[in-house]
Amino acid sequence: MLTSTRELLETARRHIYAIGAFNVYNLEGVRAVVLAAEACSSPAMLQMHPSSFKFGGSPLVSLCLEAARTASVPISVHLDHSTAAEAIQFALAAGMNSVMADGSHLPYAENLEFTRQMTQLAHQYGAIVEAEIGRISGTEDGLSVAEKEAKMTDPAEAKAFVAATQVDTLAVTIGNVHGEYKSEPRLDFERLIKIRQNLGEDTLLVLHGASGLPAEMISRSIQLGVCKFNVNTEVRQAYMTMLKSERCAASDADLIPCMEDSIAAMQQVVMDKMQLFGSAQKAHLHQTPYAALLTSALRRPA
Ligand code: 13P
């Protein structure tokens, strides 16, 4: 069921678990996430990084939307880390449920203005927006942020930023990184507590760079209000490792069995994350799109 990102995240936060948002590039990735979600009876998000969004274009967007629509569990479709207003406009017009308007590379005032405009636009489509203040370091799909450019989220700045932009979800930087952790991950939970206190219940918190984070950090983050984790590296690595396996790399290899093996390898990683995030066996807690529409109609003043 194609479901709104707001519904997925609000329900997860209310019941104290988190939704996995998995970066996908192609049919195998999409299928791995949907099969994992169905096998675990879990909600999930399919998300596209700008490079896969650009590469796959509208056929990839349609694939994600159709896979979500025909899945037996709630799934939303999200554009990750977009710095471009045109891409965001395209995603919203195509029917994607949420976008990340990433102005974290901009000076604060420009990030604020970009996020404010994109939030206004997205709300017209009934979609929600994720923003980032502070800056997450690491490397992902050709986007690289050096460690010295990384900046932790300032809790006071976060409060002013959310009030001014009306953004729905905030990606926090508390020591998390994209890609592999080069040393033992260390998350600044005191900072997360202050961010939560400053923002209150209305803003949904997101943690990027969930690949490689130990279980206790995941569950502490959830207890402190994180309701979405982004996962890319571990799933991508499972895919790449399978492509290099004897069966797939053989000169007479057939493509379909290799695709099936890749899907199975990625599906296992995604299922493990769903267990870790507490979203497994939670699909029933989510409203179907029809029930969500009815609830919002009932809430609307006459
Ligand atoms: P990892 O690649 O570290 O899992 O992070 C994914 C991410 O945050 C995508 O936005």
XYZ file of C-alpha atoms and ligand atoms in Angstrom:
312
model
C 0.000 0.000 0.000
C 1.380 3.349 -0.969
C 1.146 5.252 2.310
C 2.035 8.784 3.350
C 5.410 9.278 4.944
C 3.764 11.392 7.651
C 1.494 8.504 8.630
C 4.412 6.047 8.702
C 6.609 8.249 10.857
C 3.936 9.541 13.229
C 2.653 6.031 13.921
C 6.198 4.749 14.451
C 6.993 7.544 16.883
C 3.759 7.040 18.800
C 4.521 3.332 19.241
C 8.271 3.891 19.800
C 9.950 2.226 16.850
C 11.452 3.555 13.640
C 10.899 3.211 9.920
C 13.832 2.092 7.763
C 14.303 4.252 4.669
C 16.354 2.188 2.239
C 18.158 3.668 -0.755
C 17.231 1.911 -3.983
C 18.728 2.052 -7.460
C 16.889 -0.504 -9.548
C 14.354 -3.314 -9.674
C 16.456 -5.614 -7.511
C 16.759 -3.045 -4.733
C 13.073 -2.171 -4.824
C 12.083 -5.821 -4.792
C 14.459 -6.603 -1.922
C 12.916 -3.876 0.262
C 9.317 -4.813 -0.561
C 9.933 -8.551 -0.053
C 11.683 -7.837 3.252
C 8.836 -5.591 4.409
C 6.237 -8.205 3.455
C 8.205 -11.055 5.050
C 8.547 -9.059 8.303
C 5.094 -7.500 8.113
C 6.836 -4.165 8.454
C 6.263 -0.676 7.068
C 9.168 0.733 5.030
C 10.341 3.624 2.908
C 11.864 3.362 -0.554
C 14.187 6.277 -1.095
C 16.235 7.506 -4.024
C 19.489 9.381 -3.662
C 19.779 12.232 -6.239
C 22.286 10.237 -8.283
C 19.990 7.214 -8.657
C 17.034 9.587 -9.135
C 18.889 11.281 -11.986
C 20.098 8.009 -13.466
C 16.772 6.175 -13.218
C 14.525 9.158 -13.924
C 10.786 8.755 -14.124
C 10.912 4.980 -14.914
C 12.608 4.403 -11.549
C 10.152 6.697 -9.768
C 7.233 4.829 -11.370
C 8.768 1.498 -10.369
C 8.999 2.611 -6.719
C 5.460 4.000 -6.669
C 3.971 0.922 -8.317
C 5.899 -1.442 -6.045
C 4.608 0.495 -3.031
C 1.025 0.473 -4.356
C 0.993 -3.270 -4.906
C 2.811 -4.210 -1.684
C 0.724 -5.816 1.045
C 2.326 -3.593 3.717
C 2.524 0.228 4.045
C 5.344 1.765 2.026
C 6.146 5.363 1.100
C 8.460 6.778 -1.560
C 10.974 9.507 -0.703
C 13.595 11.637 -2.447
C 16.774 11.674 -0.355
C 19.265 14.589 -0.081
C 17.993 16.790 -2.891
C 19.682 20.146 -3.294
C 17.686 21.075 -6.425
C 14.269 22.739 -6.480
C 13.519 21.283 -9.953
C 14.147 17.709 -8.784
C 11.936 18.279 -5.750
C 9.179 19.714 -7.933
C 9.454 16.710 -10.254
C 9.307 14.234 -7.363
C 6.236 15.887 -5.857
C 4.423 16.117 -9.182
C 5.165 12.419 -9.774
C 3.365 11.555 -6.530
C 6.266 10.835 -4.215
C 5.307 11.136 -0.549
C 8.203 13.115 0.849
C 11.432 14.828 -0.070
C 14.588 15.826 1.696
C 15.323 19.463 0.873
C 19.015 19.397 1.688
C 20.388 22.897 2.138
C 23.009 21.772 4.647
C 25.824 22.874 2.297
C 24.415 26.430 2.274
C 24.952 29.177 4.822
C 22.272 29.009 7.544
C 20.068 31.823 6.150
C 20.067 30.319 2.644
C 19.379 26.831 3.961
C 16.472 28.293 5.892
C 15.018 30.044 2.841
C 15.454 26.987 0.576
C 13.828 24.714 3.157
C 10.973 27.183 3.775
C 10.145 27.386 0.059
C 10.378 23.630 -0.519
C 8.201 22.965 2.538
C 5.524 25.326 1.254
C 5.627 23.604 -2.109
C 5.530 20.075 -0.705
C 2.601 20.844 1.569
C 0.589 21.885 -1.486
C 1.052 18.316 -2.719
C 0.197 16.790 0.662
C 3.800 15.612 1.006
C 6.250 16.277 3.821
C 9.796 17.606 3.917
C 12.943 16.547 5.725
C 15.721 19.093 6.239
C 19.202 18.989 7.680
C 21.038 21.479 9.787
C 24.512 20.727 10.848
C 26.300 18.623 8.269
C 26.785 14.864 8.059
C 30.228 13.796 6.864
C 31.098 10.751 4.785
C 30.771 9.579 1.211
C 27.721 8.399 -0.668
C 27.103 8.011 -4.384
C 29.655 10.560 -5.459
C 28.671 13.077 -2.761
C 31.453 13.511 -0.300
C 31.575 15.719 2.784
C 34.966 15.942 4.438
C 35.193 15.367 8.187
C 36.373 18.927 8.735
C 33.219 20.271 7.050
C 30.966 18.174 9.273
C 29.004 20.127 11.836
C 26.885 18.838 14.696
C 23.276 20.058 14.891
C 22.952 22.996 17.279
C 19.783 22.470 19.375
C 18.999 26.220 19.604
C 19.506 26.682 15.876
C 17.288 23.627 15.242
C 14.427 25.228 17.160
C 14.629 28.554 15.290
C 15.045 26.745 11.955
C 11.992 24.536 12.352
C 9.847 27.442 13.577
C 10.852 29.576 10.595
C 10.566 26.901 7.897
C 7.676 24.786 9.250
C 9.633 21.765 8.057
C 8.166 18.430 9.136
C 11.188 16.236 9.828
C 14.748 17.034 10.782
C 17.857 14.972 10.056
C 20.163 15.431 13.025
C 23.937 15.280 13.067
C 25.065 13.878 16.395
C 28.177 11.952 15.328
C 26.506 9.820 12.629
C 28.262 9.549 9.252
C 27.383 8.362 5.759
C 29.202 5.252 4.584
C 31.425 3.116 6.762
C 32.351 4.281 10.273
C 36.137 4.562 10.226
C 36.292 4.146 13.987
C 33.866 3.089 16.716
C 30.627 5.084 16.187
C 29.995 7.649 18.925
C 26.662 9.426 19.092
C 26.108 12.524 21.223
C 22.857 11.537 22.953
C 22.923 14.604 25.228
C 22.665 16.696 22.079
C 19.786 14.554 20.817
C 17.946 15.056 24.125
C 18.343 18.852 23.834
C 17.186 18.826 20.204
C 14.114 16.803 21.190
C 13.336 19.138 24.100
C 13.712 22.223 21.913
C 11.607 20.912 19.052
C 8.801 19.271 20.973
C 6.631 16.472 19.677
C 5.624 17.935 16.324
C 8.964 17.561 14.550
C 9.893 14.051 13.469
C 13.569 13.167 13.930
C 15.680 11.275 11.401
C 19.098 9.678 11.721
C 21.165 9.202 8.568
C 24.078 6.812 8.337
C 22.445 3.868 10.103
C 24.742 1.318 8.415
C 27.177 0.026 11.012
C 25.441 1.489 14.071
C 25.261 -1.012 16.939
C 21.889 -2.198 18.280
C 22.132 -0.295 21.557
C 22.682 3.023 19.738
C 19.739 2.332 17.474
C 17.427 1.573 20.367
C 18.640 4.560 22.448
C 18.023 6.837 19.449
C 14.490 5.462 19.114
C 13.827 5.968 22.831
C 14.960 9.587 22.398
C 12.572 10.254 19.518
C 14.212 9.125 16.240
C 11.538 7.540 14.032
C 13.358 7.197 10.672
C 16.751 5.649 9.935
C 18.419 5.938 6.535
C 20.256 2.855 5.330
C 22.281 2.565 2.175
C 25.849 1.255 2.559
C 25.119 -2.165 4.058
C 22.428 -2.947 1.475
C 24.578 -1.729 -1.397
C 27.526 -3.770 -0.152
C 25.387 -6.919 -0.022
C 24.449 -6.313 -3.662
C 28.009 -5.593 -4.813
C 29.389 -8.619 -2.968
C 26.849 -10.847 -4.683
C 27.734 -9.422 -8.105
C 31.340 -10.464 -7.494
C 30.404 -13.972 -6.326
C 31.482 -16.992 -8.327
C 27.946 -17.652 -9.613
C 27.406 -14.076 -10.831
C 30.921 -13.399 -12.074
C 31.168 -16.643 -14.118
C 31.525 -16.043 -17.859
C 28.447 -18.201 -18.568
C 26.353 -16.706 -15.732
C 22.681 -16.096 -16.398
C 21.354 -12.766 -15.334
C 18.051 -13.722 -13.686
C 19.561 -16.142 -11.102
C 22.163 -13.492 -10.352
C 19.425 -10.906 -9.851
C 17.577 -13.335 -7.580
C 20.694 -13.913 -5.493
C 21.296 -10.167 -5.230
C 17.719 -9.592 -4.118
C 17.999 -12.328 -1.494
C 21.260 -10.873 -0.169
C 19.812 -7.356 0.111
C 16.525 -8.640 1.513
C 18.356 -10.283 4.423
C 20.122 -7.025 5.339
C 16.850 -5.087 5.162
C 15.023 -7.663 7.307
C 17.772 -7.501 9.936
C 17.398 -3.708 10.045
C 13.615 -3.986 10.407
C 14.126 -6.188 13.463
C 16.647 -3.718 14.853
C 14.390 -0.702 14.250
C 11.440 -2.460 15.887
C 9.237 -2.065 12.803
C 8.870 -5.817 12.162
C 5.313 -7.055 12.849
C 4.054 -3.447 13.039
C 2.370 -3.124 9.638
C -1.056 -3.626 11.231
C -0.636 -0.489 13.348
C -0.609 1.691 10.257
C -3.674 3.142 8.676
C -4.527 2.186 5.144
C -4.564 5.191 2.803
C -8.362 5.075 2.809
C -8.610 5.147 6.602
C -6.023 7.950 6.742
C -8.094 10.027 4.322
C -11.199 9.447 6.376
C -9.449 10.450 9.604
C -8.106 13.661 8.114
C -11.549 14.470 6.651
C -13.094 13.948 10.087
C -10.450 16.207 11.663
C -11.110 19.001 9.133
C -13.310 21.816 10.483
C -16.734 22.072 8.799
P 24.539 4.756 5.159
O 25.017 4.616 3.757
O 25.642 5.064 6.084
O 23.666 3.639 5.574
O 23.628 6.090 5.190
C 22.534 6.191 4.340
C 21.966 7.560 4.374
O 22.025 8.240 5.368
C 21.286 8.017 3.145
O 20.828 9.324 3.249
